[in-house]
Coordinates of C-alpha atoms and ligand atoms in Angstrom, one line a residue:
X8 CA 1.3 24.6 24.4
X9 CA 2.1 28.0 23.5
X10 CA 0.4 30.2 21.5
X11 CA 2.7 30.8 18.4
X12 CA 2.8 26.9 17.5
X13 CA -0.8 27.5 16.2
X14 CA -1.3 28.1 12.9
X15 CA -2.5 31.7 12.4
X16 CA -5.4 30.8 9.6
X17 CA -6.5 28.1 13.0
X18 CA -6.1 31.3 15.1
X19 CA -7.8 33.3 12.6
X20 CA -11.1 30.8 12.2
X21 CA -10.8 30.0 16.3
X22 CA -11.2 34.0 16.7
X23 CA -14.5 33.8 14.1
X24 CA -15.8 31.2 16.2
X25 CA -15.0 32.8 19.3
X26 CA -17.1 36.0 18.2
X27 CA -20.0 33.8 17.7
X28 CA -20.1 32.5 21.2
X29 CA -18.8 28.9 19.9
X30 CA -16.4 26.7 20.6
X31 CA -13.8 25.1 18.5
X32 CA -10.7 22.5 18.6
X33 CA -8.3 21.0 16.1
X34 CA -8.8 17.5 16.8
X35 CA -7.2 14.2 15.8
X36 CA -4.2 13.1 14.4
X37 CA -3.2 16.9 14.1
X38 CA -2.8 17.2 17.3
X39 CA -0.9 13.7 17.8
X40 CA 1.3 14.9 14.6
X41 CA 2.1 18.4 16.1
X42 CA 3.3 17.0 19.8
X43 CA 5.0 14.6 18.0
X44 CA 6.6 17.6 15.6
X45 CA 5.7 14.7 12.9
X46 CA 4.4 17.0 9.3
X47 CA 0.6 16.5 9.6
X48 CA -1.9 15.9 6.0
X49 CA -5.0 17.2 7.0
X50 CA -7.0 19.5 9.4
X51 CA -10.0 18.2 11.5
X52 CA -12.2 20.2 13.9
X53 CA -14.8 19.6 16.1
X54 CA -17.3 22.2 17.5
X55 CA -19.8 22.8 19.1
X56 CA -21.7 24.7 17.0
X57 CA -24.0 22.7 14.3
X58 CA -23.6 22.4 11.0
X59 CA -25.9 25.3 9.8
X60 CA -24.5 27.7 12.5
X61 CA -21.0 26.7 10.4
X62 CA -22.2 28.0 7.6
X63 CA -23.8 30.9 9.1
X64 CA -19.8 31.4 11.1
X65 CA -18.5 31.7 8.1
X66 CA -20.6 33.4 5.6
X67 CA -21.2 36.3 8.1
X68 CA -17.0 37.4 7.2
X69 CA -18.4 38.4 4.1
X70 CA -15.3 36.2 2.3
X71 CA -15.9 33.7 -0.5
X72 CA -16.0 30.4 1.3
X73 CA -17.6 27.5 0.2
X74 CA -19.4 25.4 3.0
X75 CA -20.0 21.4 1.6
X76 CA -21.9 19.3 3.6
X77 CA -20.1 16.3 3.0
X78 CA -21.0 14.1 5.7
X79 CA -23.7 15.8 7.2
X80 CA -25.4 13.2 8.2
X81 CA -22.5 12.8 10.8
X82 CA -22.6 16.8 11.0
X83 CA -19.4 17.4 9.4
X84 CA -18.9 20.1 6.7
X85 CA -15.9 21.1 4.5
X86 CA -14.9 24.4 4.5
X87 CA -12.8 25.9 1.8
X88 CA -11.0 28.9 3.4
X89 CA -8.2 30.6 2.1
X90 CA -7.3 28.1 -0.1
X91 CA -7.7 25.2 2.7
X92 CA -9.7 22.8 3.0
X93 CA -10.5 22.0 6.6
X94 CA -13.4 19.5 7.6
X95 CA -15.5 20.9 10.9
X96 CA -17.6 18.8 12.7
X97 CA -20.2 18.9 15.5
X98 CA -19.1 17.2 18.7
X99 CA -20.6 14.0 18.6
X100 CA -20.9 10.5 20.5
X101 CA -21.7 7.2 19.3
X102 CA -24.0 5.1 21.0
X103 CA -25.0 1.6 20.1
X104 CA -23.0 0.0 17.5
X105 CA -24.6 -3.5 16.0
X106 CA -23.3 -4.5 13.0
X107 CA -19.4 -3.6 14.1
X108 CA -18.5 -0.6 11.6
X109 CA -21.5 2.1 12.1
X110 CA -22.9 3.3 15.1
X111 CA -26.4 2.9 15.1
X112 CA -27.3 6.4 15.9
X113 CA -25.4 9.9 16.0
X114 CA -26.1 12.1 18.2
X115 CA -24.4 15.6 19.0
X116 CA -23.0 16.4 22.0
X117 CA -22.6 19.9 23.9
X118 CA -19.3 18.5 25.4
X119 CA -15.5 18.4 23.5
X120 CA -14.5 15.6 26.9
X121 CA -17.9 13.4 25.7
X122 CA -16.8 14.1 21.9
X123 CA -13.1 12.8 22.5
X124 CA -14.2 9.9 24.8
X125 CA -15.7 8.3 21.1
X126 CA -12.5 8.1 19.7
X127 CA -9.8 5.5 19.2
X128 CA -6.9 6.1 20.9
X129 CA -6.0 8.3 23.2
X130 CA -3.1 9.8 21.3
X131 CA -5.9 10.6 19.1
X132 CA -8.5 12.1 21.3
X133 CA -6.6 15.3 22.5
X134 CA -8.1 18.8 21.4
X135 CA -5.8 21.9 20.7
X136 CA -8.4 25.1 21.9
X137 CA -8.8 27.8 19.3
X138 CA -7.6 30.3 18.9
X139 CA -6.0 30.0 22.5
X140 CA -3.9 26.8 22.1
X141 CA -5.0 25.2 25.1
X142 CA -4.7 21.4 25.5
X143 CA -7.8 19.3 26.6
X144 CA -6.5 15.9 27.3
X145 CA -9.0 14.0 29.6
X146 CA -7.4 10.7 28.8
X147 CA -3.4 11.0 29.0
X148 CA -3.1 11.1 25.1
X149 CA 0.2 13.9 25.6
X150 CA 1.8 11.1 28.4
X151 CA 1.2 8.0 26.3
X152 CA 2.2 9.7 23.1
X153 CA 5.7 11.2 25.3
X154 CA 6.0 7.4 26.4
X155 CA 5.4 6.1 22.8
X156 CA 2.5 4.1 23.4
X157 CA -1.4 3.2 21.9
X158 CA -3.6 2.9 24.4
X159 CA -7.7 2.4 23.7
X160 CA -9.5 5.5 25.1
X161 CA -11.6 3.4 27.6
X162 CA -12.1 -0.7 27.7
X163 CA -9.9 -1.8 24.8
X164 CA -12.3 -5.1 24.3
X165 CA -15.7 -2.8 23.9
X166 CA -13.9 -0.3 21.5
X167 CA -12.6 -3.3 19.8
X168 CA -15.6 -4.7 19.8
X169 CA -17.6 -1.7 18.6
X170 CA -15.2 -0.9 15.3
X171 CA -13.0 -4.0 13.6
X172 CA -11.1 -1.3 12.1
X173 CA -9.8 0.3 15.6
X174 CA -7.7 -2.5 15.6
X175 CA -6.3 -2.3 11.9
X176 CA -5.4 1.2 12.9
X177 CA -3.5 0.1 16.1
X178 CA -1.1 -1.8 14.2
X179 CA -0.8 0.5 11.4
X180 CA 0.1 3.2 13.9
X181 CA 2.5 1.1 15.4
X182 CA 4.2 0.9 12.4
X183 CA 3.5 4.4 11.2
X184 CA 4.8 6.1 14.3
X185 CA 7.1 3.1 16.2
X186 CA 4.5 3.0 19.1
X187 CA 4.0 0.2 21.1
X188 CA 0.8 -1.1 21.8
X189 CA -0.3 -1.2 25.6
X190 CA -0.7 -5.2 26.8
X191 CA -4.5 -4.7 27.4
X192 CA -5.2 -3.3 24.6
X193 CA -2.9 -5.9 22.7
X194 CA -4.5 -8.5 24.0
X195 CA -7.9 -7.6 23.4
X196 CA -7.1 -7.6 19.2
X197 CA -7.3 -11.4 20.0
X198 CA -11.0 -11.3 21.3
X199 CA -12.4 -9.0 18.3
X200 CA -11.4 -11.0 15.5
X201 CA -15.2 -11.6 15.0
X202 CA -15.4 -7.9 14.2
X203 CA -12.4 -7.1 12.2
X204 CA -13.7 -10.0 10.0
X205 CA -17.4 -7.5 8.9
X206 CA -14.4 -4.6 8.2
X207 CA -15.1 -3.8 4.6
X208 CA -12.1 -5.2 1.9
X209 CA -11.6 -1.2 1.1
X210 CA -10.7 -0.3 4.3
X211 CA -8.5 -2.9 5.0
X212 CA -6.7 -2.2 1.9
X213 CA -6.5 1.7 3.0
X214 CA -5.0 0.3 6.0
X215 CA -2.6 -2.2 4.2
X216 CA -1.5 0.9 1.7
X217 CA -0.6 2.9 4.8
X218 CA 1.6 -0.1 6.4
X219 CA 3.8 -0.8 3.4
X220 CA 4.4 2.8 2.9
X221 CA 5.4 3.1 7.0
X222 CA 9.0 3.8 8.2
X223 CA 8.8 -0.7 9.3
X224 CA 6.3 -2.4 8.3
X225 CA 7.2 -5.6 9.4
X226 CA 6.1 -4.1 12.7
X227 CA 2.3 -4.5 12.0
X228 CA 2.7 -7.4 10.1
X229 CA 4.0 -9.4 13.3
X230 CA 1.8 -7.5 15.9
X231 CA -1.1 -9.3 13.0
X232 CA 0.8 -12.7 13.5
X233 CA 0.6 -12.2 17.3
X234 CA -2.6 -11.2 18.0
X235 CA -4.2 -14.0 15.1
X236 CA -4.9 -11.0 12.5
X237 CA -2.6 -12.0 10.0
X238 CA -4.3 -15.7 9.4
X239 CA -7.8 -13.5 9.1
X240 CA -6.3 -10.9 6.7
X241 CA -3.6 -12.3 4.6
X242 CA -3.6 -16.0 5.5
X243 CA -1.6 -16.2 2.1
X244 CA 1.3 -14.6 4.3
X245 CA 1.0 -16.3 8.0
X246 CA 1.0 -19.8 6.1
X247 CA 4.6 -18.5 5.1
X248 CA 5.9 -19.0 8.5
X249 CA 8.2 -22.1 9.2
X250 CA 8.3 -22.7 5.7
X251 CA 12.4 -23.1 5.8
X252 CA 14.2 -22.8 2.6
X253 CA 17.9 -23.2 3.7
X254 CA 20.7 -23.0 1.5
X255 CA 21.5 -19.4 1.0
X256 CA 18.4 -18.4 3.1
X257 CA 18.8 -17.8 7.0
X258 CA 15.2 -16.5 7.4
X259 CA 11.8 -18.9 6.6
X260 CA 9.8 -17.2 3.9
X261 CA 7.3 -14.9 6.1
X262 CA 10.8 -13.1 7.9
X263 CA 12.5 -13.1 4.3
X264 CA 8.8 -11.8 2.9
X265 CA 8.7 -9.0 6.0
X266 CA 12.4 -7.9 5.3
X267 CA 11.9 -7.9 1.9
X268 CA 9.1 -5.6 2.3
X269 CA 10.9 -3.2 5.3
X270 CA 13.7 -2.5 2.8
X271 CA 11.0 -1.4 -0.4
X272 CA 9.2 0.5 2.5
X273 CA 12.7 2.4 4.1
X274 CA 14.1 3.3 0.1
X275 CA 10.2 4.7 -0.5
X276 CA 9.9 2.1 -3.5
X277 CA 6.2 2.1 -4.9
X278 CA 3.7 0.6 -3.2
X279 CA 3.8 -2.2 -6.2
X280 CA 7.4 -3.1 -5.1
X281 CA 6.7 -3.0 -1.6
X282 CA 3.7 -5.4 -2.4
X283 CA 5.6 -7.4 -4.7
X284 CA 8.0 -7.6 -2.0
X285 CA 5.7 -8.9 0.2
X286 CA 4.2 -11.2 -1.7
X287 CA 6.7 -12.7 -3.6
X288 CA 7.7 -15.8 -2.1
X289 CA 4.1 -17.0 -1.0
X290 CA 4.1 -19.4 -3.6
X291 CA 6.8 -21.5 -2.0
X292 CA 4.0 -22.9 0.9
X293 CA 2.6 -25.4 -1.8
X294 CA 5.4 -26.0 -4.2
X295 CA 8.2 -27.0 -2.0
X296 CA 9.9 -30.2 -2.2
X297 CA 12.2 -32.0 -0.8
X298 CA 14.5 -32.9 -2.9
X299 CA 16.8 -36.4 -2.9
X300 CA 19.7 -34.8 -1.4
X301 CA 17.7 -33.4 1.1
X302 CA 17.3 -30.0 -0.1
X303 CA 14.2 -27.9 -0.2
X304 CA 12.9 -26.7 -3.9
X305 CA 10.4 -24.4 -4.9
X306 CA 10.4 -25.1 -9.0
X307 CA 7.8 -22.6 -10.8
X308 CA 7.1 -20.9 -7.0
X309 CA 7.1 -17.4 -8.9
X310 CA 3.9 -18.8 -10.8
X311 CA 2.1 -19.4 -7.6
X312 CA 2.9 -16.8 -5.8
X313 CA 2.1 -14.5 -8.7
X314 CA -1.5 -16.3 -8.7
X315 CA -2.1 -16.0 -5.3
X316 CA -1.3 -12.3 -4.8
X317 CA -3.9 -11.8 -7.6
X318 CA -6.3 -13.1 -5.5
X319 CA -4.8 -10.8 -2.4
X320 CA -5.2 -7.8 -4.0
X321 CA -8.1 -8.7 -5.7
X322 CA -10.2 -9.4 -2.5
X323 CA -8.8 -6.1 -1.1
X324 CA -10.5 -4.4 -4.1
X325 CA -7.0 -3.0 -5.3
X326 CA -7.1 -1.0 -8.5
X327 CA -6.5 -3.0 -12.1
X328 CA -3.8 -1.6 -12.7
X329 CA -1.9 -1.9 -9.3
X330 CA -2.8 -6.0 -9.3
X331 CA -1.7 -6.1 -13.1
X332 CA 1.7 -4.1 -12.1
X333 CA 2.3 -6.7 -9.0
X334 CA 1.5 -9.8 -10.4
X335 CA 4.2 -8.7 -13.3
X336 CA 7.0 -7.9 -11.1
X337 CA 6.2 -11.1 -9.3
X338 CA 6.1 -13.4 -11.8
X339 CA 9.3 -11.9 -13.5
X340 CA 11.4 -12.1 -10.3
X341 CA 13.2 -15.2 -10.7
X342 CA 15.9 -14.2 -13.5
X343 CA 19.8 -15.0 -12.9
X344 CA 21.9 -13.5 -14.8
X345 CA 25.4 -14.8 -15.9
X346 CA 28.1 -13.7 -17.8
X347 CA 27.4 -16.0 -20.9
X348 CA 24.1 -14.7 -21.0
X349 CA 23.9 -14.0 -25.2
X350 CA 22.5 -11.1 -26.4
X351 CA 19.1 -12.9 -27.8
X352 CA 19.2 -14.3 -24.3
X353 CA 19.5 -9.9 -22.8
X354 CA 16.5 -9.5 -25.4
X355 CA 14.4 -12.3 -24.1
X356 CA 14.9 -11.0 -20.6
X357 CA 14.0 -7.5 -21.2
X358 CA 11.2 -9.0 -23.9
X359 CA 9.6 -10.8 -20.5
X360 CA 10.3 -8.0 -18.3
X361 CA 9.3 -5.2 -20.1
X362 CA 11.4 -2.2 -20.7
X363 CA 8.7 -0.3 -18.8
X364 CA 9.1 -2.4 -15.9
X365 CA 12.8 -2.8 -15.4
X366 CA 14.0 -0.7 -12.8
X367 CA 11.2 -2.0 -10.6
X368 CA 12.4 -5.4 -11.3
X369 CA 15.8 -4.7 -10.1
X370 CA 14.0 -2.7 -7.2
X371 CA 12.1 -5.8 -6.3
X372 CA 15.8 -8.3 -6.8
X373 CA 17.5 -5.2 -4.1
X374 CA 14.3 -6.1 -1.6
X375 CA 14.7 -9.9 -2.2
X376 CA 18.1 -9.6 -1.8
X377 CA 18.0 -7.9 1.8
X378 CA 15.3 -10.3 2.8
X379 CA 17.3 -13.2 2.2
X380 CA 20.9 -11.7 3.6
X381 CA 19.5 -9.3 6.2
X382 CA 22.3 -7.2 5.2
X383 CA 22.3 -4.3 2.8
X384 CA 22.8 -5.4 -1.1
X385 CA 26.0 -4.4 -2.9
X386 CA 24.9 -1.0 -4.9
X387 CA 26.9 -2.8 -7.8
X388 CA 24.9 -6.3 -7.7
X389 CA 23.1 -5.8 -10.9
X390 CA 25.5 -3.5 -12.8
X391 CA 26.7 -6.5 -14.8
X392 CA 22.8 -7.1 -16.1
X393 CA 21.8 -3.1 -16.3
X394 CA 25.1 -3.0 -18.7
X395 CA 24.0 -5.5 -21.0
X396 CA 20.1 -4.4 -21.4
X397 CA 21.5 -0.9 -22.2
X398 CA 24.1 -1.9 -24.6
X399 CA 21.3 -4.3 -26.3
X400 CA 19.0 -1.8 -26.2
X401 CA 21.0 0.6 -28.0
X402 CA 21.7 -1.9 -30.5
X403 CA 18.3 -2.2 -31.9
X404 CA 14.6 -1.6 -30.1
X405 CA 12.8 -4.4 -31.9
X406 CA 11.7 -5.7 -29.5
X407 CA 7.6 -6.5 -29.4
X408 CA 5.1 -7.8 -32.0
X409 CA 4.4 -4.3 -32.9
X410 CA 8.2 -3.3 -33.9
X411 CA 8.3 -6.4 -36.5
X412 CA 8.8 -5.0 -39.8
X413 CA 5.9 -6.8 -40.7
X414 CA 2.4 -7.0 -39.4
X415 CA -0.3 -9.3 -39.0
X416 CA -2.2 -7.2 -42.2
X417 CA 0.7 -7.1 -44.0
X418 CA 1.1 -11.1 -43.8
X419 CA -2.9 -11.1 -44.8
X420 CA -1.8 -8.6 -47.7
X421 CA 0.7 -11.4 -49.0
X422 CA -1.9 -14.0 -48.8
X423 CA -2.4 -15.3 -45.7
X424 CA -5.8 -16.2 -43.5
X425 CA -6.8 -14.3 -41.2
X426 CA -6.9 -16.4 -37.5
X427 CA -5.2 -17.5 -35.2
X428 CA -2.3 -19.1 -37.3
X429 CA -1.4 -15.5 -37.9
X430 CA -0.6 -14.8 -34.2
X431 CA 1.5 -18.1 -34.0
X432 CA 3.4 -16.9 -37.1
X433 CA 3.8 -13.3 -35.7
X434 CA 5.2 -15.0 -32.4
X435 CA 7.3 -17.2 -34.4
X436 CA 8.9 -14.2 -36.3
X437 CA 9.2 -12.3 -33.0
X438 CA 11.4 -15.1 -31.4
X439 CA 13.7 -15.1 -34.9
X440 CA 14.4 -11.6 -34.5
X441 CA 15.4 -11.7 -30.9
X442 CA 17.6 -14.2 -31.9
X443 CA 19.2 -12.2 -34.9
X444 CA 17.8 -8.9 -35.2
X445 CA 19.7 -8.8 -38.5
X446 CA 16.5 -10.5 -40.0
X447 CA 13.8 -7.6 -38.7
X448 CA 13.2 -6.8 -42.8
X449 CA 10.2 -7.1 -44.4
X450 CA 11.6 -9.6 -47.4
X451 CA 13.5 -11.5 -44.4
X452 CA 10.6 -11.6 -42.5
X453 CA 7.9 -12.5 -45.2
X454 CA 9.9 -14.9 -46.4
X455 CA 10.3 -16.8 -43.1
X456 CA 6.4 -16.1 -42.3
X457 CA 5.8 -18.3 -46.2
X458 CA 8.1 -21.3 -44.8
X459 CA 6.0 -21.6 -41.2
X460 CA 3.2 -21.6 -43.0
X461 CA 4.3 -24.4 -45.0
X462 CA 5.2 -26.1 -41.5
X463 CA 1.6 -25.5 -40.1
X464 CA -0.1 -25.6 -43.4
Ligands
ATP519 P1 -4.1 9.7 9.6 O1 -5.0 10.8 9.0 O2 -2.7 10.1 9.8 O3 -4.3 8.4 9.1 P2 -5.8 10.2 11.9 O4 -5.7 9.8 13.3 O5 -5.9 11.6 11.6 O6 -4.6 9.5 11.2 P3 -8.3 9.9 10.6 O7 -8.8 8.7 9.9 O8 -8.0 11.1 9.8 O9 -7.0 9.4 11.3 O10 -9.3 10.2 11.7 C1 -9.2 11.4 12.5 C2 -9.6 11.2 13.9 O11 -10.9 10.6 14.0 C3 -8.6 10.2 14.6 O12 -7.5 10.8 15.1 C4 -9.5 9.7 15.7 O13 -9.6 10.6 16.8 C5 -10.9 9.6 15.1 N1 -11.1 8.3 14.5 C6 -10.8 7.9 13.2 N2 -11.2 6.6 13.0 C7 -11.7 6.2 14.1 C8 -12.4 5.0 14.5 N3 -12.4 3.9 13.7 N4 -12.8 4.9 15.8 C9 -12.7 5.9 16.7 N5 -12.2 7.1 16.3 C10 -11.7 7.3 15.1
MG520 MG1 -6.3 12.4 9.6

């Protein structure tokens, strides 16, 4: 590799090092991203001088430069240099790992071969020399990453063994980059289930955040179905498969669920809508039926499914608001439009939905759409709804409790109890004025509230 693909502030910090008498390499998936001219995120390097002779490197150029020891029990520091922020750490290798996700020990290491022989793949354990650019690449990463391939640096089934989440990363990558994995190591995923089950539910839902944002990530999902992942993992998902629907539907639910999700993934959707998209349909394993005629129906499968991707992405420890945004555009994505559709019927719909929420609801119908056809969606399919919610939105916004023209203190103000019958009779109002928003006045609306609460009272 010449010279003048390395970055010159890499250049610049491999000279300081140099002048020192150390060594040092940009390691990791910086390397793999620069042979593979992919854009990289961040900068790792390994060294071989220890943490406090970093700090000493780099406060001898007299710069301001802040050295954090932020994992210096595993002698890495983060230096902020010129405005980057690059983590350097100490060549290392890991001994004995016994509970499946940290080695036992650390230890340093004088060598950059010993250092790269710890890590995963060997697309990932090649090391770009500073400042000359030289390649060391003991294993064949440049080869296997020419060929497109993951390959374990050493016995696939020990490395498996040692870390559950080397294997979450193989078919992450494969989705990430369009690798294939290599048949040993593919079949030794099989063998370390036992492991990837002590993985912790965080990283596994780093993992699953980087798949549904991946160019395919249908990829990984069947490389999880094929090697017995997916039943560990999601087992929500792999009980989709063979669940036919027929009818309209040419795929069962798990290869509707994966296109569904490949399409929110290709158009960069949200990682809700891609989730969504995923998840959608799981519902259908426990509330099909076969109907008289033969047919299969899913009645209320949206409710399901919507409860069971709670639980998903609640296990994986997935932020409140991301469940809460999911579930939604779960539950909400069985709506069908028509033509006769009135306007209170347009107000209901966008009353359920949310005006928030909207376009991600059609986002989600575009996935569901090319999950069930396996062909692109006409641009225009929803036009005829989008129409109608705009032309009913510009009719009148009132649309929720708190655009009534009268509140719950003004109904206490005119005499009411406070309590729950309040809330019913707020609802109650809400529903009349989707109906006719013509009636969203105060006197209207006070005067309906006094004949409920003759109905309740
Ligand atoms: P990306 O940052 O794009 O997700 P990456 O390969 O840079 O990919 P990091 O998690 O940043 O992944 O890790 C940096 C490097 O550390 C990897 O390239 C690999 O060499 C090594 N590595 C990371 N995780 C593991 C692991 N679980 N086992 C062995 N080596 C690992
Ligand atoms: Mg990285």
């Amino acid at each position: 590799m010449s010279n003048r693909l390395v970055h010159p502030l890499l250049q610049e910090i491999g000279s300081l090092f140099a002048r020192s008498g150390k060594q040092v390499f940009l390691v990791g998936g910086a390397v793999r991203d620069m042979l593979l001219r992919r854009p990289f995120s961040d900068w790792d390097l390994a060294t071989d001088a220890r943490p406090e002779e970093v700090d000493g490197i780099f406060r001898r150029t007299g710069r301001r430069v802040n050295v954090i020891p932020t994992g210096i029990k595993h002698g890495t520091v983060t230096v902020i240099y010129r405005g980057a922020s690059i983590e350097i750490t100490t060549f290392r290798t890991e001994s004995v790992y016994r509970d499946g996700r940290h080695p036992q020990e650390v230890r340093f290491s004088a060598s950059v071969e010993e250092d790269l022989s710890r890590r995963d793949f060997t697309m990932n354990a090649i090391a770009l020399e500073l400042p000359g650019g030289r390649l060391v690449d003991p294993f064949g990463g440049e080869a296997d990453i020419g060929n497109r391939v993951i390959r374990c640096v050493g016995k696939p089934a020990e490395r498996f063994s040692e870390d559950g989440l080397r294997v979450l990363r193989a078919v992450r990558f494969a989705a990430q980059l369009g690798f294939e994995v290599e048949t040993a190591s593919l079949s030794a995923i099989g063998e370390a289930l036992d492991t990837v089950a002590k993985v912790s539910a965080e990283r596994i839902r780093d993992e699953l955040d980087k798949i549904v944002s991946s160019p395919k990530p249908s990829t990984a999902f069947l490389l999880m179905e094929k090697t017995g992942l997916l039943p560990l993992i999601l087992p929500e998902l792999a009980l989709c498969r063979g669940i036919e629907q027929k009818g309209c539907h040419r795929f069962d639910v798990l290869d509707h669920s994966l296109l569904a999700c490949d399409y929110a993934a290709r158009k960069k959707y949200p990682r809700e809508i891609a989730l969504a998209a995923l998840f959608h349909d799981t519902g259908k394993v426990k509330t099909r039926k076969r109907g008289e005629d033969g047919v299969w129906t899913f009645y209320r499968h949206e409710g399901e499914s919507a409860s069971l991707t709670r639980d998903i992405l609640f296990r994986l420890r997935y932020p409140n608001a991301v469940i809460e945004k999911t579930v939604h555009l779960i539950e909400e994505h069985m709506f069908h439009y028509t033509e006769d559709w009135t306007d209170a019927a347009v107000r209901r719909f966008i009353v359920r939905a949310g005006e928030a929420h909207l376009q991600d609801l059609y986002a989600l119908r575009f996935c569901d759409a090319f999950g069930t056809a396996g062909v692109e969606p006409s641009p225009e399919m929803l036009l005829p709804l989008a129409h109608r919610v705009e032309e009913v939105l510009r009719k009148g916004r009132s649309l929720s409790l708190k655009d009534l023209a009268v509140s719950g203190k003004d109904l206490i103000a005119a005499g009411m109890k406070p309590g729950r019958e309040i809330g019913i009779i707020l609802n109650e109002l809400l529903e009349t004025v989707l109906d006719d928003p013509e009636q969203n006045t105060q006197d209207k609306l006070l005067e309906i509230a006094g004949n409920l609460r003759k109905r309740y009272g």
